[in-house]
PDB file of N, CA, C and O in Angstrom:
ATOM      1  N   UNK A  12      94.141 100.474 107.999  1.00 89.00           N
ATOM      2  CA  UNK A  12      93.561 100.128 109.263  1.00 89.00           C
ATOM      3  C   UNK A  12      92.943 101.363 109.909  1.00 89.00           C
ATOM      4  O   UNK A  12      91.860 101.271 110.485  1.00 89.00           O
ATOM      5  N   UNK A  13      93.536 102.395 109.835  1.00 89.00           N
ATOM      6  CA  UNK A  13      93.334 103.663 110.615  1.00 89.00           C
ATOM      7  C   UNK A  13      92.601 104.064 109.586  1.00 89.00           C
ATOM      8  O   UNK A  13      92.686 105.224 109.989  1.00 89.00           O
ATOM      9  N   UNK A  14      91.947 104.172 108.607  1.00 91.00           N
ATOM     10  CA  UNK A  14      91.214 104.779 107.594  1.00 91.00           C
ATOM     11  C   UNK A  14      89.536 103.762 107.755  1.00 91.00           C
ATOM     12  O   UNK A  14      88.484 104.398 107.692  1.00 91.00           O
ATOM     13  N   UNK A  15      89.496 102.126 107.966  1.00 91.00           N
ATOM     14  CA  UNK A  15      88.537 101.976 108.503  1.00 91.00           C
ATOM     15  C   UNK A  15      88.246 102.324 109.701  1.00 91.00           C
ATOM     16  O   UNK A  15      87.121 102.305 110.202  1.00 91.00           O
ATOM     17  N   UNK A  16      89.017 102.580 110.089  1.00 89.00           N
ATOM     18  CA  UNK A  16      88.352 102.754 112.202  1.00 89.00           C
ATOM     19  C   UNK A  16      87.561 104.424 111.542  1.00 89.00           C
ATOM     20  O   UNK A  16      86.385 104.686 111.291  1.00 89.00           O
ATOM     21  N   UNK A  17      88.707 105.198 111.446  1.00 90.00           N
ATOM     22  CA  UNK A  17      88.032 106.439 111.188  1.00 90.00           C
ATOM     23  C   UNK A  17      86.626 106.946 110.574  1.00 90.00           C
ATOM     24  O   UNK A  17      85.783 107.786 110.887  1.00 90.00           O
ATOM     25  N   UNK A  18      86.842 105.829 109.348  1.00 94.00           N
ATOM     26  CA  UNK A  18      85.238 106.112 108.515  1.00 94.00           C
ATOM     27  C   UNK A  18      84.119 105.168 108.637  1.00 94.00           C
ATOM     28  O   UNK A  18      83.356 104.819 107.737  1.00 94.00           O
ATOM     29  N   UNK A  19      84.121 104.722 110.125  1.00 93.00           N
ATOM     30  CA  UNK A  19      83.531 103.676 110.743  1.00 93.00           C
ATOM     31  C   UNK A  19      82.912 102.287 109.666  1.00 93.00           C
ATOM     32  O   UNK A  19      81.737 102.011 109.426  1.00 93.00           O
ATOM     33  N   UNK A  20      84.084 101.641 109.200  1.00 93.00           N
ATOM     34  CA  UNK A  20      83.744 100.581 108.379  1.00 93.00           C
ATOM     35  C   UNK A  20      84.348  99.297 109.469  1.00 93.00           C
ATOM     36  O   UNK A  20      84.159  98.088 109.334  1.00 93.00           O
ATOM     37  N   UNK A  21      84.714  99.629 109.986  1.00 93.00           N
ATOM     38  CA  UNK A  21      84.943  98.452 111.224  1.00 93.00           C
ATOM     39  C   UNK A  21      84.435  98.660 112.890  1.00 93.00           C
ATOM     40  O   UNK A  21      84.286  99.749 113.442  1.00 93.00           O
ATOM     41  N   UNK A  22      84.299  97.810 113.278  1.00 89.00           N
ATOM     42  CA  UNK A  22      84.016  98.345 115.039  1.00 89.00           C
ATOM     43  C   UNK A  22      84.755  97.173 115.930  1.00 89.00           C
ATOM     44  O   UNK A  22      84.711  96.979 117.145  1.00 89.00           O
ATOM     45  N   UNK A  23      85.250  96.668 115.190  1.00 91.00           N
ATOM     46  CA  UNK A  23      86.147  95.293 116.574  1.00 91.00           C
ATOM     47  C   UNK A  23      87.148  95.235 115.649  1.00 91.00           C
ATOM     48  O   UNK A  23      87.152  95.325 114.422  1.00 91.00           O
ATOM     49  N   UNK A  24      88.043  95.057 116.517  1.00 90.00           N
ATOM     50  CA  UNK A  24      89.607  94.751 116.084  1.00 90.00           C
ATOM     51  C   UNK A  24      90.179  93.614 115.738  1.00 90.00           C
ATOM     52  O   UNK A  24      91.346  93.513 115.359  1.00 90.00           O
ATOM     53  N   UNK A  25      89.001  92.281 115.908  1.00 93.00           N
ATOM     54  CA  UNK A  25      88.855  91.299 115.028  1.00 93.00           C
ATOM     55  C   UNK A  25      88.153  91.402 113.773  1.00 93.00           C
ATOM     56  O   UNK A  25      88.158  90.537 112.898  1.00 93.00           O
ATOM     57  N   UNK A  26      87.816  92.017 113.750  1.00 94.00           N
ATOM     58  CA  UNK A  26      87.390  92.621 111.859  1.00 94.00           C
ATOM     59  C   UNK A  26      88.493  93.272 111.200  1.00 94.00           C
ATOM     60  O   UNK A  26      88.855  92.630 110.214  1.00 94.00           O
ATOM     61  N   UNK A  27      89.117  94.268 111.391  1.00 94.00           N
ATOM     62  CA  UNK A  27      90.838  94.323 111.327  1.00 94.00           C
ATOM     63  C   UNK A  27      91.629  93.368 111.353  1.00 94.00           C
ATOM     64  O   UNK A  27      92.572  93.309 110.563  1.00 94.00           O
ATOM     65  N   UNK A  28      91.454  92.678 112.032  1.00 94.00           N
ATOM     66  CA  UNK A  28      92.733  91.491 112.022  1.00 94.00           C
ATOM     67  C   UNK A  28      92.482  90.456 110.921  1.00 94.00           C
ATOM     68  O   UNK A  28      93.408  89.868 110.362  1.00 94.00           O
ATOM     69  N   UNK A  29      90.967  90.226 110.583  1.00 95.00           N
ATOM     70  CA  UNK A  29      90.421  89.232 109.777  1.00 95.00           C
ATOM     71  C   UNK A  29      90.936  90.138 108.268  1.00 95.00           C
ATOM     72  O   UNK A  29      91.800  89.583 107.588  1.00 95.00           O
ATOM     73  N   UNK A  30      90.527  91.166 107.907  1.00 95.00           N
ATOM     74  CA  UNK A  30      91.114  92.127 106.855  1.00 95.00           C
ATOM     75  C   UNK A  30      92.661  91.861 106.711  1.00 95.00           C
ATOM     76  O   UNK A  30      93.060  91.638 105.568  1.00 95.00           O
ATOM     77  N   UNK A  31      93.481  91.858 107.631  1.00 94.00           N
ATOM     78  CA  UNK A  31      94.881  92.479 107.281  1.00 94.00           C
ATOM     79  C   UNK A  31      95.397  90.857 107.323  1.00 94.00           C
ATOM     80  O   UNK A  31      96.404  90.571 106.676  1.00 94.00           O
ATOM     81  N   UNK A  32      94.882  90.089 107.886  1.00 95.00           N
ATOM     82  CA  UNK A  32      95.422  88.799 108.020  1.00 95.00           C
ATOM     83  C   UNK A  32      96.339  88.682 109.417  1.00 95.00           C
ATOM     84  O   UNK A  32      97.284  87.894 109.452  1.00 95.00           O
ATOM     85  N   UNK A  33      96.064  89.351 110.332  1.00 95.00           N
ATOM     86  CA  UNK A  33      96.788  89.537 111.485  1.00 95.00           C
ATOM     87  C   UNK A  33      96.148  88.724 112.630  1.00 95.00           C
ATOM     88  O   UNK A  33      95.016  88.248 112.537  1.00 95.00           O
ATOM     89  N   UNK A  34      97.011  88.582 113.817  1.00 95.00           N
ATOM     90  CA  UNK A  34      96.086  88.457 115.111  1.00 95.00           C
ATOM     91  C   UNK A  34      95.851  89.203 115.636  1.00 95.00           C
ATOM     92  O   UNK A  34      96.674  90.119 115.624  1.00 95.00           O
ATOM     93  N   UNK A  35      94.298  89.443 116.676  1.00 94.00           N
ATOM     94  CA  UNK A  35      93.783  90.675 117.238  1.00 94.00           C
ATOM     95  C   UNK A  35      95.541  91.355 118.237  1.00 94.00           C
ATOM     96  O   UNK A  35      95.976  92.507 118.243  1.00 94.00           O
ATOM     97  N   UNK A  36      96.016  90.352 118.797  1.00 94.00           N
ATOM     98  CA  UNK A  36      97.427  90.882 119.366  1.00 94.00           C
ATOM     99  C   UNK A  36      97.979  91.968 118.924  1.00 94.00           C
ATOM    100  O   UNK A  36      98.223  93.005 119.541  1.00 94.00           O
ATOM    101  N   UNK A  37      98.241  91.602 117.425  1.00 94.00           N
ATOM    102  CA  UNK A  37      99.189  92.737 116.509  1.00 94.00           C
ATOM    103  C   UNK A  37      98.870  93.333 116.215  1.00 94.00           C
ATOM    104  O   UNK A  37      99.687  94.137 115.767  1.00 94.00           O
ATOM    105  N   UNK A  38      97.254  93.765 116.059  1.00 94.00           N
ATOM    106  CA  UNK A  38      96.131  95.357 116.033  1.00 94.00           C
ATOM    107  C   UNK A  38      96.582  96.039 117.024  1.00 94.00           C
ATOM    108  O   UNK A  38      97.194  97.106 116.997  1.00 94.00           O
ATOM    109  N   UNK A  39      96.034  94.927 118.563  1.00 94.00           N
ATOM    110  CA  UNK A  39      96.134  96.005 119.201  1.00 94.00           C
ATOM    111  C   UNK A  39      97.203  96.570 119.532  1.00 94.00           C
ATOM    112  O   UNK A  39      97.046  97.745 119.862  1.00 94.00           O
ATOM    113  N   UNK A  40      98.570  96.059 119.585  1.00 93.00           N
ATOM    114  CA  UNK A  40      99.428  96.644 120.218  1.00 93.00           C
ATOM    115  C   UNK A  40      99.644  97.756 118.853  1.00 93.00           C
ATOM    116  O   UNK A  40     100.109  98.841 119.205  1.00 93.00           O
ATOM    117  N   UNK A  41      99.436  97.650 117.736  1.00 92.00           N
ATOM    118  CA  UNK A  41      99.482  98.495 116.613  1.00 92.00           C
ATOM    119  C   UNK A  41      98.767 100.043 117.081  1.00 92.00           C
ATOM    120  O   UNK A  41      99.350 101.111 117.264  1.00 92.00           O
ATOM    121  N   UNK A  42      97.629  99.799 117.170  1.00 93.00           N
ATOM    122  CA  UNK A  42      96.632 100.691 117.731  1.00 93.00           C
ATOM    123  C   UNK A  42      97.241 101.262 119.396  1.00 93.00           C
ATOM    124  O   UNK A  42      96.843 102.427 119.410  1.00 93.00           O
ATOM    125  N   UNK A  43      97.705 101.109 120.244  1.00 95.00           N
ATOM    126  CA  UNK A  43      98.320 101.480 121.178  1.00 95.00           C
ATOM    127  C   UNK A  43      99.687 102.009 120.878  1.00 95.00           C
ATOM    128  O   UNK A  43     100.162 102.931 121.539  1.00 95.00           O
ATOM    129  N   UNK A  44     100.284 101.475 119.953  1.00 93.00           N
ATOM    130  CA  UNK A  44     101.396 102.299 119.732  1.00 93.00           C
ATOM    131  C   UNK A  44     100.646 103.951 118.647  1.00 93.00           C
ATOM    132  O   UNK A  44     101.095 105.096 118.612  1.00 93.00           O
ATOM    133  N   UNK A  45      99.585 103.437 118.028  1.00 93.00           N
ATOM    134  CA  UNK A  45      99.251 104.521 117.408  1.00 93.00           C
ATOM    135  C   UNK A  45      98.785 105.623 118.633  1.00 93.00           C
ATOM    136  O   UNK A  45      99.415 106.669 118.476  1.00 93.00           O
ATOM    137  N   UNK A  46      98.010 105.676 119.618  1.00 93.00           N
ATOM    138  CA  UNK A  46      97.584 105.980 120.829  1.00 93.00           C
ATOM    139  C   UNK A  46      98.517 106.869 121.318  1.00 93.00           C
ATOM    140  O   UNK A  46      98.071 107.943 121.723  1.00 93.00           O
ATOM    141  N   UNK A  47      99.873 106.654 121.387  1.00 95.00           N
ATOM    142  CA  UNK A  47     100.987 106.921 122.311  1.00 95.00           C
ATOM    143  C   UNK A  47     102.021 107.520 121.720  1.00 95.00           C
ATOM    144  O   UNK A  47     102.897 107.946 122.472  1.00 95.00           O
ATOM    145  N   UNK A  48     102.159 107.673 120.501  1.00 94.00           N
ATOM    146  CA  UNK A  48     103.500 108.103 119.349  1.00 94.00           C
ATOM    147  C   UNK A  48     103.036 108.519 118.015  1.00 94.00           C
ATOM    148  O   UNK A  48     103.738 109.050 117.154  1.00 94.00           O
ATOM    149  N   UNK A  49     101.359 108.125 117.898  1.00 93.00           N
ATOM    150  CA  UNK A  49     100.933 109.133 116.408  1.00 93.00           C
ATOM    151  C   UNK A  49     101.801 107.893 115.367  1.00 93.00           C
ATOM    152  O   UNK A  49     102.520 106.956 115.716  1.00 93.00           O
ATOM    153  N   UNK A  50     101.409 108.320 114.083  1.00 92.00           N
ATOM    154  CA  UNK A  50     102.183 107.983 112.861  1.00 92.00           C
ATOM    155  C   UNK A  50     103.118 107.591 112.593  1.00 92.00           C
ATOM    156  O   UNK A  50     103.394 106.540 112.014  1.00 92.00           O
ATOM    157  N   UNK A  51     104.171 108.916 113.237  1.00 92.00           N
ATOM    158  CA  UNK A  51     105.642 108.221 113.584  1.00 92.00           C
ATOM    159  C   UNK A  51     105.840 107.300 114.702  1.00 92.00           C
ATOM    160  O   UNK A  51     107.026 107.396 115.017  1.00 92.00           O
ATOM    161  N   UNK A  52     105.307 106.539 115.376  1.00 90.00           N
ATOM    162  CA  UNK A  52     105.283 105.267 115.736  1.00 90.00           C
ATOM    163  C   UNK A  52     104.853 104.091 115.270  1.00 90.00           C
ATOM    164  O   UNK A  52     105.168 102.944 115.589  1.00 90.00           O
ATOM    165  N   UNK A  53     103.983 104.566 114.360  1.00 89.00           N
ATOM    166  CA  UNK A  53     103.839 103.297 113.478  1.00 89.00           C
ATOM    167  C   UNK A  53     104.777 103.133 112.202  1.00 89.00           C
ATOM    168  O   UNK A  53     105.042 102.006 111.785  1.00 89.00           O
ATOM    169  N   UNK A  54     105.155 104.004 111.739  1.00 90.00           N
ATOM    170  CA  UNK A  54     106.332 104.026 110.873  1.00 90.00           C
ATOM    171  C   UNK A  54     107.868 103.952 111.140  1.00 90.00           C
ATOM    172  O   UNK A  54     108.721 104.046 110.257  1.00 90.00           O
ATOM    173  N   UNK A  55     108.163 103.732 112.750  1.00 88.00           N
ATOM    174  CA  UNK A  55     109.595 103.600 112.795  1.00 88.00           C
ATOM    175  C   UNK A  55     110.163 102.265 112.737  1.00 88.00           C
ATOM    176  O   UNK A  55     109.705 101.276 113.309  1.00 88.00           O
ATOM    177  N   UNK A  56     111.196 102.312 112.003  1.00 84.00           N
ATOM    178  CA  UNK A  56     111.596 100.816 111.733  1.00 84.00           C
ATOM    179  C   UNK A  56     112.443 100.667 113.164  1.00 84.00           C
ATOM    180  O   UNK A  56     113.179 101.457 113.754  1.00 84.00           O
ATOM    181  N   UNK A  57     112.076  99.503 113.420  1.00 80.00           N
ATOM    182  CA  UNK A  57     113.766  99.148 114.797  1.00 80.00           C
ATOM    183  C   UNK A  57     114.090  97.792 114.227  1.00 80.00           C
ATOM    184  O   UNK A  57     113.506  96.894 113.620  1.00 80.00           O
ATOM    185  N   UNK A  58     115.597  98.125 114.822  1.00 79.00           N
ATOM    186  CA  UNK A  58     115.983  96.940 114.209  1.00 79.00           C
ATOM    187  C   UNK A  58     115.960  95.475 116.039  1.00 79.00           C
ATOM    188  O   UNK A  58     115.898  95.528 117.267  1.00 79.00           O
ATOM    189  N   UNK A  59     116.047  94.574 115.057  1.00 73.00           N
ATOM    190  CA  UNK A  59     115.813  93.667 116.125  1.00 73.00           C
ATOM    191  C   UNK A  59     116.918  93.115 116.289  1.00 73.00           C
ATOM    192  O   UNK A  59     117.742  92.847 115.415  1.00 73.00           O
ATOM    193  N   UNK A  60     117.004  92.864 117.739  1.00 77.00           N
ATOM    194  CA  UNK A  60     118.204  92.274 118.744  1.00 77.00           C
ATOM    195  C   UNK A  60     118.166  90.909 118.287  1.00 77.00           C
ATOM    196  O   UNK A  60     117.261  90.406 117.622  1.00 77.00           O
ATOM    197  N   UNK A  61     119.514  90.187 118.807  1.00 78.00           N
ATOM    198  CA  UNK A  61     119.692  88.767 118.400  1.00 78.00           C
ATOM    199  C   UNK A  61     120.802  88.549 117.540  1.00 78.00           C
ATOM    200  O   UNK A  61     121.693  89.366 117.310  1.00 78.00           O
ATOM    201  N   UNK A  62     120.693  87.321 117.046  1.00 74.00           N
ATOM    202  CA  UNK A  62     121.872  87.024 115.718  1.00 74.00           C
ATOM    203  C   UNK A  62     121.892  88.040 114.523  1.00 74.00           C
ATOM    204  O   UNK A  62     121.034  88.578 113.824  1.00 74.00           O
ATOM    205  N   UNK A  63     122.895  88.053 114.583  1.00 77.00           N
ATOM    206  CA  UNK A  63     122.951  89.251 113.301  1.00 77.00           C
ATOM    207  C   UNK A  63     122.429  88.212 111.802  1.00 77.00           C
ATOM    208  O   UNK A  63     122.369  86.982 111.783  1.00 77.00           O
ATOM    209  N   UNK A  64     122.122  89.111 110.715  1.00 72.00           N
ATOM    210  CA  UNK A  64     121.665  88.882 109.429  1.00 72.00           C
ATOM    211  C   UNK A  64     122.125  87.653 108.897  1.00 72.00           C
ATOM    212  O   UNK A  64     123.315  87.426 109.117  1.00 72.00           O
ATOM    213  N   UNK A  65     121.509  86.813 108.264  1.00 76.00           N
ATOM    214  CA  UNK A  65     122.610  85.729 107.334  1.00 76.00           C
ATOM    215  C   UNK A  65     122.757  85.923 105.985  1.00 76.00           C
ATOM    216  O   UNK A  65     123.676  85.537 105.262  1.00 76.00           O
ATOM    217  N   UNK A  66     120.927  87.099 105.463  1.00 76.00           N
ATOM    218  CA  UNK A  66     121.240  86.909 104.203  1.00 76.00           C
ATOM    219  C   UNK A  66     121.100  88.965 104.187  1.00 76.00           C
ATOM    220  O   UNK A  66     120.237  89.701 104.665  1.00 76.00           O
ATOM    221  N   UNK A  67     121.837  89.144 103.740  1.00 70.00           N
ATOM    222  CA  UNK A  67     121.756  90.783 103.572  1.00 70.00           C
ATOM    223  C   UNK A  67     121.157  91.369 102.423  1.00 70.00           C
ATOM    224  O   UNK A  67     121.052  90.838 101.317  1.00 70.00           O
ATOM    225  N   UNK A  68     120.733  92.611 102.794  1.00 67.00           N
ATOM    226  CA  UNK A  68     119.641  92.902 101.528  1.00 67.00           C
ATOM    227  C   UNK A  68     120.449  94.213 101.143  1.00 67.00           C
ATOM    228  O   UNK A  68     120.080  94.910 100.197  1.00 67.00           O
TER     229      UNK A  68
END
């Protein structure tokens, strides 16, 4: 994603989303977390709140 924006092969973030199979939603907040935390924000795993696991990996 960050490799088309950079080498200008995209210009809307619905062309990204159409590529990755995403909604423009999950670009952008992708792209804003990239904005705000660099790399290591797009690479940190969190784990999610709620019912715990049923099937464990």
């Amino acid at each position: 994603m960050l490799w088309w924006i950079k080498s200008g092969q995209v210009k809307e973030q619905q062309e990204i989303g159409k590529r990755l199979a995403k909604d423009t939603s999950t670009v952008m907040r992708w792209l804003q977390k990239y904005r705000t935390d660099g790399i290591s924000g797009l690479l940190e795993i969190k784990k999610a709140s709620g019912a715990k696991r049923k099937i464990v990996v």
